[in-house]
Structures are given as structure tokens and as C-alpha cells.
mmCIF file of C-alpha atoms in Angstrom:
data_model
loop_
_atom_site.group_PDB
_atom_site.id
_atom_site.type_symbol
_atom_site.label_atom_id
_atom_site.label_comp_id
_atom_site.label_asym_id
_atom_site.label_seq_id
_atom_site.Cartn_x
_atom_site.Cartn_y
_atom_site.Cartn_z
ATOM 1 C CA MET A 18 -39.039 -8.963 -1.489
ATOM 2 C CA VAL A 19 -35.397 -9.776 -0.599
ATOM 3 C CA SER A 20 -33.541 -12.737 -2.014
ATOM 4 C CA ILE A 21 -30.119 -13.636 -0.595
ATOM 5 C CA ARG A 22 -28.212 -15.931 -2.921
ATOM 6 C CA ASN A 23 -25.065 -17.744 -1.836
ATOM 7 C CA ILE A 24 -23.616 -14.776 0.063
ATOM 8 C CA VAL A 25 -19.993 -15.093 1.171
ATOM 9 C CA LYS A 26 -18.293 -12.427 3.280
ATOM 10 C CA LYS A 27 -14.602 -12.693 4.112
ATOM 11 C CA TYR A 28 -12.419 -10.353 6.164
ATOM 12 C CA LYS A 29 -8.673 -10.060 6.425
ATOM 13 C CA SER A 30 -7.188 -10.367 9.920
ATOM 14 C CA GLY A 31 -3.446 -10.022 9.578
ATOM 15 C CA SER A 32 -2.325 -12.851 7.326
ATOM 16 C CA GLU A 33 -5.553 -14.775 7.957
ATOM 17 C CA GLU A 34 -8.789 -14.676 6.005
ATOM 18 C CA ILE A 35 -11.913 -15.085 8.119
ATOM 19 C CA ALA A 36 -15.269 -16.081 6.635
ATOM 20 C CA ALA A 37 -18.018 -14.207 8.497
ATOM 21 C CA LEU A 38 -20.613 -15.697 6.131
ATOM 22 C CA GLY A 39 -19.857 -18.942 4.345
ATOM 23 C CA GLY A 40 -22.345 -19.003 1.469
ATOM 24 C CA ILE A 41 -25.885 -18.420 2.740
ATOM 25 C CA SER A 42 -29.194 -18.207 0.896
ATOM 26 C CA ALA A 43 -32.599 -17.085 2.205
ATOM 27 C CA GLU A 44 -35.803 -15.266 1.279
ATOM 28 C CA ILE A 45 -37.222 -12.400 3.347
ATOM 29 C CA ARG A 46 -40.805 -11.382 2.596
ATOM 30 C CA THR A 47 -42.817 -8.206 3.141
ATOM 31 C CA GLY A 48 -45.474 -8.274 5.823
ATOM 32 C CA GLU A 49 -43.438 -10.659 7.950
ATOM 33 C CA PHE A 50 -41.551 -10.361 11.218
ATOM 34 C CA THR A 51 -38.248 -12.130 10.554
ATOM 35 C CA VAL A 52 -35.758 -12.979 13.291
ATOM 36 C CA ILE A 53 -32.104 -13.725 12.560
ATOM 37 C CA LEU A 54 -31.030 -15.721 15.588
ATOM 38 C CA GLY A 55 -27.579 -16.788 16.671
ATOM 39 C CA PRO A 56 -24.815 -16.457 19.268
ATOM 40 C CA SER A 57 -22.108 -13.799 19.169
ATOM 41 C CA GLY A 58 -19.838 -14.358 16.176
ATOM 42 C CA SER A 59 -22.422 -16.336 14.194
ATOM 43 C CA GLY A 60 -22.560 -13.756 11.381
ATOM 44 C CA LYS A 61 -25.980 -12.293 12.117
ATOM 45 C CA SER A 62 -24.881 -8.633 12.280
ATOM 46 C CA THR A 63 -22.806 -9.142 9.129
ATOM 47 C CA MET A 64 -25.942 -10.450 7.409
ATOM 48 C CA LEU A 65 -27.895 -7.399 8.594
ATOM 49 C CA ASN A 66 -25.188 -5.075 7.260
ATOM 50 C CA MET A 67 -25.419 -6.783 3.877
ATOM 51 C CA LEU A 68 -29.197 -6.329 3.763
ATOM 52 C CA GLY A 69 -28.892 -2.673 4.716
ATOM 53 C CA GLY A 70 -26.289 -1.883 2.088
ATOM 54 C CA MET A 71 -23.761 -0.912 4.759
ATOM 55 C CA ASP A 72 -21.315 -3.563 3.563
ATOM 56 C CA ARG A 73 -20.826 -5.544 0.381
ATOM 57 C CA PRO A 74 -20.521 -9.322 0.098
ATOM 58 C CA THR A 75 -17.306 -10.896 -1.140
ATOM 59 C CA SER A 76 -19.450 -12.917 -3.554
ATOM 60 C CA GLY A 77 -23.096 -13.760 -4.126
ATOM 61 C CA GLN A 78 -26.199 -11.645 -4.740
ATOM 62 C CA ILE A 79 -28.667 -9.660 -2.636
ATOM 63 C CA LEU A 80 -31.747 -8.984 -4.735
ATOM 64 C CA VAL A 81 -34.187 -6.329 -3.534
ATOM 65 C CA GLY A 82 -37.147 -5.940 -5.851
ATOM 66 C CA GLY A 83 -35.170 -7.868 -8.432
ATOM 67 C CA GLU A 84 -32.148 -5.511 -8.273
ATOM 68 C CA ASP A 85 -28.782 -6.743 -7.020
ATOM 69 C CA ILE A 86 -27.786 -4.094 -4.470
ATOM 70 C CA SER A 87 -24.299 -5.559 -4.115
ATOM 71 C CA GLU A 88 -23.575 -4.287 -7.645
ATOM 72 C CA LEU A 89 -24.782 -0.714 -7.063
ATOM 73 C CA SER A 90 -22.438 2.267 -7.161
ATOM 74 C CA GLU A 91 -21.756 4.043 -3.864
ATOM 75 C CA LYS A 92 -24.165 6.833 -4.819
ATOM 76 C CA LYS A 93 -26.964 4.430 -5.703
ATOM 77 C CA LEU A 94 -26.275 2.415 -2.568
ATOM 78 C CA THR A 95 -26.640 5.594 -0.488
ATOM 79 C CA ASP A 96 -29.959 6.283 -2.239
ATOM 80 C CA TYR A 97 -31.054 2.716 -1.504
ATOM 81 C CA ARG A 98 -30.351 3.120 2.221
ATOM 82 C CA ARG A 99 -32.040 6.517 2.392
ATOM 83 C CA LYS A 100 -35.193 5.569 0.498
ATOM 84 C CA ASN A 101 -35.731 1.906 1.309
ATOM 85 C CA VAL A 102 -34.149 1.029 4.647
ATOM 86 C CA GLY A 103 -34.881 1.995 8.244
ATOM 87 C CA PHE A 104 -32.369 1.132 10.980
ATOM 88 C CA VAL A 105 -33.017 0.558 14.697
ATOM 89 C CA PHE A 106 -30.087 -0.221 16.989
ATOM 90 C CA GLN A 107 -29.618 -1.282 20.599
ATOM 91 C CA PHE A 108 -28.708 2.249 21.664
ATOM 92 C CA TYR A 109 -31.120 4.943 20.616
ATOM 93 C CA ASN A 110 -28.674 7.602 19.296
ATOM 94 C CA LEU A 111 -31.186 10.406 19.800
ATOM 95 C CA VAL A 112 -30.079 14.037 19.646
ATOM 96 C CA GLU A 113 -30.328 15.178 23.258
ATOM 97 C CA ASN A 114 -31.268 18.816 22.580
ATOM 98 C CA LEU A 115 -34.084 17.934 20.184
ATOM 99 C CA THR A 116 -37.622 16.880 21.081
ATOM 100 C CA ALA A 117 -39.021 13.507 20.104
ATOM 101 C CA TYR A 118 -40.835 15.161 17.194
ATOM 102 C CA GLU A 119 -37.678 16.917 16.028
ATOM 103 C CA ASN A 120 -35.594 13.741 16.266
ATOM 104 C CA VAL A 121 -38.064 11.947 14.037
ATOM 105 C CA GLY A 122 -38.556 14.981 11.794
ATOM 106 C CA ILE A 123 -34.878 15.151 10.828
ATOM 107 C CA ALA A 124 -34.987 11.653 9.362
ATOM 108 C CA ALA A 125 -38.327 12.296 7.670
ATOM 109 C CA ASP A 126 -37.044 15.535 6.091
ATOM 110 C CA LEU A 127 -34.008 13.776 4.629
ATOM 111 C CA ASN A 128 -36.315 11.546 2.629
ATOM 112 C CA GLY A 129 -38.883 14.173 1.682
ATOM 113 C CA ASN A 130 -41.522 12.872 4.115
ATOM 114 C CA ALA A 131 -41.631 15.752 6.606
ATOM 115 C CA GLY A 132 -45.332 15.237 7.278
ATOM 116 C CA ASN A 133 -44.742 11.701 8.518
ATOM 117 C CA ALA A 134 -43.048 12.591 11.829
ATOM 118 C CA ALA A 135 -46.272 13.079 13.804
ATOM 119 C CA ASP A 136 -47.893 10.005 12.249
ATOM 120 C CA ALA A 137 -44.830 7.862 13.021
ATOM 121 C CA LEU A 138 -44.875 8.923 16.682
ATOM 122 C CA LYS A 139 -48.604 8.183 16.884
ATOM 123 C CA ASP A 140 -47.968 4.738 15.422
ATOM 124 C CA VAL A 141 -45.625 3.943 18.325
ATOM 125 C CA GLY A 142 -48.004 5.381 20.942
ATOM 126 C CA LEU A 143 -46.099 8.596 21.687
ATOM 127 C CA GLU A 144 -48.553 11.211 20.443
ATOM 128 C CA LYS A 145 -48.505 12.807 23.916
ATOM 129 C CA ARG A 146 -44.705 12.854 24.142
ATOM 130 C CA MET A 147 -43.843 14.694 20.929
ATOM 131 C CA LYS A 148 -42.496 17.765 22.759
ATOM 132 C CA SER A 149 -40.468 15.734 25.273
ATOM 133 C CA PHE A 150 -36.667 15.668 25.186
ATOM 134 C CA PRO A 151 -34.774 12.365 25.435
ATOM 135 C CA ASN A 152 -33.826 12.955 29.091
ATOM 136 C CA GLN A 153 -37.547 13.181 29.884
ATOM 137 C CA LEU A 154 -38.287 9.761 28.377
ATOM 138 C CA SER A 155 -37.909 6.219 29.702
ATOM 139 C CA GLY A 156 -35.669 3.719 27.927
ATOM 140 C CA GLY A 157 -38.669 2.103 26.270
ATOM 141 C CA GLU A 158 -39.993 5.479 25.106
ATOM 142 C CA MET A 159 -36.600 6.426 23.667
ATOM 143 C CA GLN A 160 -36.480 3.175 21.729
ATOM 144 C CA ARG A 161 -39.973 3.870 20.411
ATOM 145 C CA VAL A 162 -38.769 7.296 19.233
ATOM 146 C CA ALA A 163 -35.877 5.525 17.506
ATOM 147 C CA ILE A 164 -38.359 3.173 15.820
ATOM 148 C CA ALA A 165 -40.544 6.103 14.778
ATOM 149 C CA ARG A 166 -37.480 7.819 13.332
ATOM 150 C CA ALA A 167 -36.689 4.693 11.310
ATOM 151 C CA VAL A 168 -40.229 4.221 9.978
ATOM 152 C CA ALA A 169 -41.035 7.890 9.278
ATOM 153 C CA LYS A 170 -39.716 7.498 5.746
ATOM 154 C CA SER A 171 -41.941 4.449 5.139
ATOM 155 C CA PRO A 172 -39.074 2.015 4.475
ATOM 156 C CA LYS A 173 -39.564 -1.231 2.605
ATOM 157 C CA LEU A 174 -37.088 -2.902 4.937
ATOM 158 C CA LEU A 175 -36.837 -2.216 8.683
ATOM 159 C CA LEU A 176 -33.621 -3.630 10.162
ATOM 160 C CA CYS A 177 -33.196 -3.922 13.927
ATOM 161 C CA ASP A 178 -29.912 -4.926 15.601
ATOM 162 C CA GLU A 179 -30.544 -6.153 19.174
ATOM 163 C CA PRO A 180 -33.175 -3.392 19.612
ATOM 164 C CA THR A 181 -34.106 -4.370 23.184
ATOM 165 C CA GLY A 182 -30.639 -5.139 24.539
ATOM 166 C CA ALA A 183 -30.681 -2.055 26.774
ATOM 167 C CA LEU A 184 -34.239 -2.607 28.031
ATOM 168 C CA ASP A 185 -35.844 -4.719 30.745
ATOM 169 C CA VAL A 186 -37.699 -7.872 29.716
ATOM 170 C CA ALA A 187 -41.239 -6.464 29.964
ATOM 171 C CA THR A 188 -40.390 -3.343 27.955
ATOM 172 C CA GLY A 189 -38.507 -5.457 25.422
ATOM 173 C CA GLU A 190 -41.563 -7.615 24.848
ATOM 174 C CA LYS A 191 -43.640 -4.499 24.127
ATOM 175 C CA ILE A 192 -41.061 -3.294 21.602
ATOM 176 C CA PHE A 193 -41.100 -6.633 19.772
ATOM 177 C CA ALA A 194 -44.921 -6.642 19.728
ATOM 178 C CA LEU A 195 -44.794 -3.140 18.243
ATOM 179 C CA LEU A 196 -42.357 -4.201 15.524
ATOM 180 C CA LYS A 197 -44.483 -7.217 14.628
ATOM 181 C CA LYS A 198 -47.599 -5.041 14.438
ATOM 182 C CA TYR A 199 -45.751 -2.617 12.187
ATOM 183 C CA SER A 200 -44.795 -5.395 9.773
ATOM 184 C CA ARG A 201 -48.485 -6.298 9.459
ATOM 185 C CA ASN A 202 -49.968 -2.824 9.196
ATOM 186 C CA LYS A 203 -47.419 -1.295 6.834
ATOM 187 C CA ASP A 204 -46.642 -4.341 4.698
ATOM 188 C CA THR A 205 -42.959 -3.924 5.517
ATOM 189 C CA ALA A 206 -40.292 -6.567 5.940
ATOM 190 C CA VAL A 207 -39.110 -6.254 9.553
ATOM 191 C CA VAL A 208 -35.845 -8.051 10.331
ATOM 192 C CA VAL A 209 -34.548 -8.358 13.895
ATOM 193 C CA VAL A 210 -31.089 -9.631 14.764
ATOM 194 C CA THR A 211 -30.842 -11.110 18.256
ATOM 195 C CA HIS A 212 -29.152 -13.775 20.368
ATOM 196 C CA ASN A 213 -32.333 -14.163 22.475
ATOM 197 C CA PRO A 214 -34.218 -17.376 21.540
ATOM 198 C CA GLU A 215 -37.387 -16.090 23.251
ATOM 199 C CA VAL A 216 -37.916 -13.644 20.384
ATOM 200 C CA ALA A 217 -38.274 -16.540 17.959
ATOM 201 C CA LYS A 218 -41.556 -17.456 19.675
ATOM 202 C CA ILE A 219 -43.347 -14.429 18.209
ATOM 203 C CA ALA A 220 -41.630 -14.431 14.802
ATOM 204 C CA ASP A 221 -43.201 -15.322 11.472
ATOM 205 C CA HIS A 222 -39.874 -16.423 10.073
ATOM 206 C CA VAL A 223 -36.723 -17.525 11.937
ATOM 207 C CA ILE A 224 -33.274 -17.821 10.359
ATOM 208 C CA ARG A 225 -30.789 -19.520 12.697
ATOM 209 C CA LEU A 226 -27.102 -18.859 12.137
ATOM 210 C CA ARG A 227 -24.021 -20.580 13.507
ATOM 211 C CA ASP A 228 -20.422 -20.024 12.431
ATOM 212 C CA GLY A 229 -21.473 -18.033 9.384
ATOM 213 C CA MET A 230 -23.903 -20.643 8.075
ATOM 214 C CA ILE A 231 -27.688 -21.006 8.177
ATOM 215 C CA VAL A 232 -28.456 -24.078 10.279
ATOM 216 C CA ALA A 233 -32.258 -23.667 10.157
ATOM 217 C CA ASP A 234 -34.737 -21.574 8.178
ATOM 218 C CA GLU A 235 -38.216 -21.866 9.673
ATOM 219 C CA THR A 236 -41.532 -20.297 8.683
ATOM 220 C CA VAL A 237 -44.143 -20.302 11.431
ATOM 221 C CA ASN A 238 -47.616 -21.540 10.514
ATOM 222 C CA GLN A 239 -49.629 -18.434 9.609
ATOM 223 C CA GLN A 240 -52.776 -19.699 11.324
ATOM 224 C CA SER A 241 -50.965 -20.099 14.628
ATOM 225 C CA ILE A 242 -49.575 -16.577 14.266
ATOM 226 C CA GLU A 243 -53.046 -15.108 13.987
ATOM 227 C CA GLN A 244 -54.231 -17.151 16.969
ATOM 228 C CA GLN A 245 -51.332 -15.775 19.051
ATOM 229 C CA ALA A 246 -52.309 -12.236 18.095
ATOM 230 C CA VAL A 247 -55.927 -12.648 19.273
#
């Protein structure tokens, strides 16, 4: 679904030019749970921003469905983000005076999928919490609302930046299991950026970054994945 071809991203810092990504190439497929793994400063969040159309590469191509999104106009890039990409971040960014249903409904309405809010909350196991406000929810429940908000528009690409960083280990594991299940059931490419190597154990595809370069690109044996899920 997504083909990254020799992406370079450079930033100016005073008189210096810093290469956040030094020419990386990778393939990200639908129906898979992909983990971009690396320490702070490795370029993983920069890579996620490129995939989400939130930043443009200095050079190279990002092909989504055969179209190079790095060449799109600002208007078309906005349309791409709205129609094709769901974002989940470490902090939930929920509107405090809106219920879970209303938080999800806003995002669904923006993309013309108003009827999807209830279904999205059911998908994340919160059908009984639709009328709850954020201050009535646990951290794990708030993150699930954030996931539901991201998936309510049925994105082709679900991008998650350290989505469990504010959660305890047990709750984090449940969130990752939920994201992996979503990639299977909805035939969506789910991409998680993290510094936690434990997450790689449940991934279908692991891209390891260091100093702006891919040092390993590993696809887990599909048979072993299904055995883990049983």
C-alpha cells in the first residue's frame, strides 16, 4: 500500500544542516501491524510525519496507492490526511466537555462518516461508555476513545506515535493487542512508532531505525503470528 523510496529529510539548525532521515526505503502493507522501532533521535517520528503528510521529504518519494503524496498541493495533502489517515498520539487530546461519543463523532462528521462513531466505540469495547466524559474514564479508556476517533473515518493508514507512553504496562499491552486486531479486521495498515522493543514481539513487520537510517527491516513469519493469536 505504501512505498517509501530513498527518503531524505534535512533540517536547518543555525548554520548547520541536520539529516533526520538519510535516504530510507521500505514497504508498508495493508492488513499488517508495523512497528517503527528506535531510540530518541533515530528519525522514527520524522518518518511517521512523512507517512501522514504532516511534513514533506527533502527528496525521495512516498507512494500511497501509486500516488506520490510528497508532490501533492497543500489542499490535496489536507484531503489526503482527512480521508486516508488516522492519528493516535501518546496524549489523548480529548475535548473535556464532550462525551466519548461526541469526541468520536466530531472526527467522523468531518469525513462524512457520522454513523461510524457508535460502531468505532463498539470496536474498541466502549459501547457502555459512550455517554461518559473524559474525566470519568481511565487512561486506557481515554486512549481507546482516541483510537476510536482515529478509526471512525475508516482510514487506510492508522499512525500511532508512542500510543501507550502514558499508560501502565498491562493497559499498554491491551492497546497494542487492539491495534493489531484492528489491522486484521479492517484490512488497514497500522503503523506504531515506539522506543519499546517489547512491542516488536507482537508485530507483523518491524522497521528498526538508528541515526536516520534503517538498520533492519524484518517481516515476522505469518504462521507464527497466527499461532500467537490463538
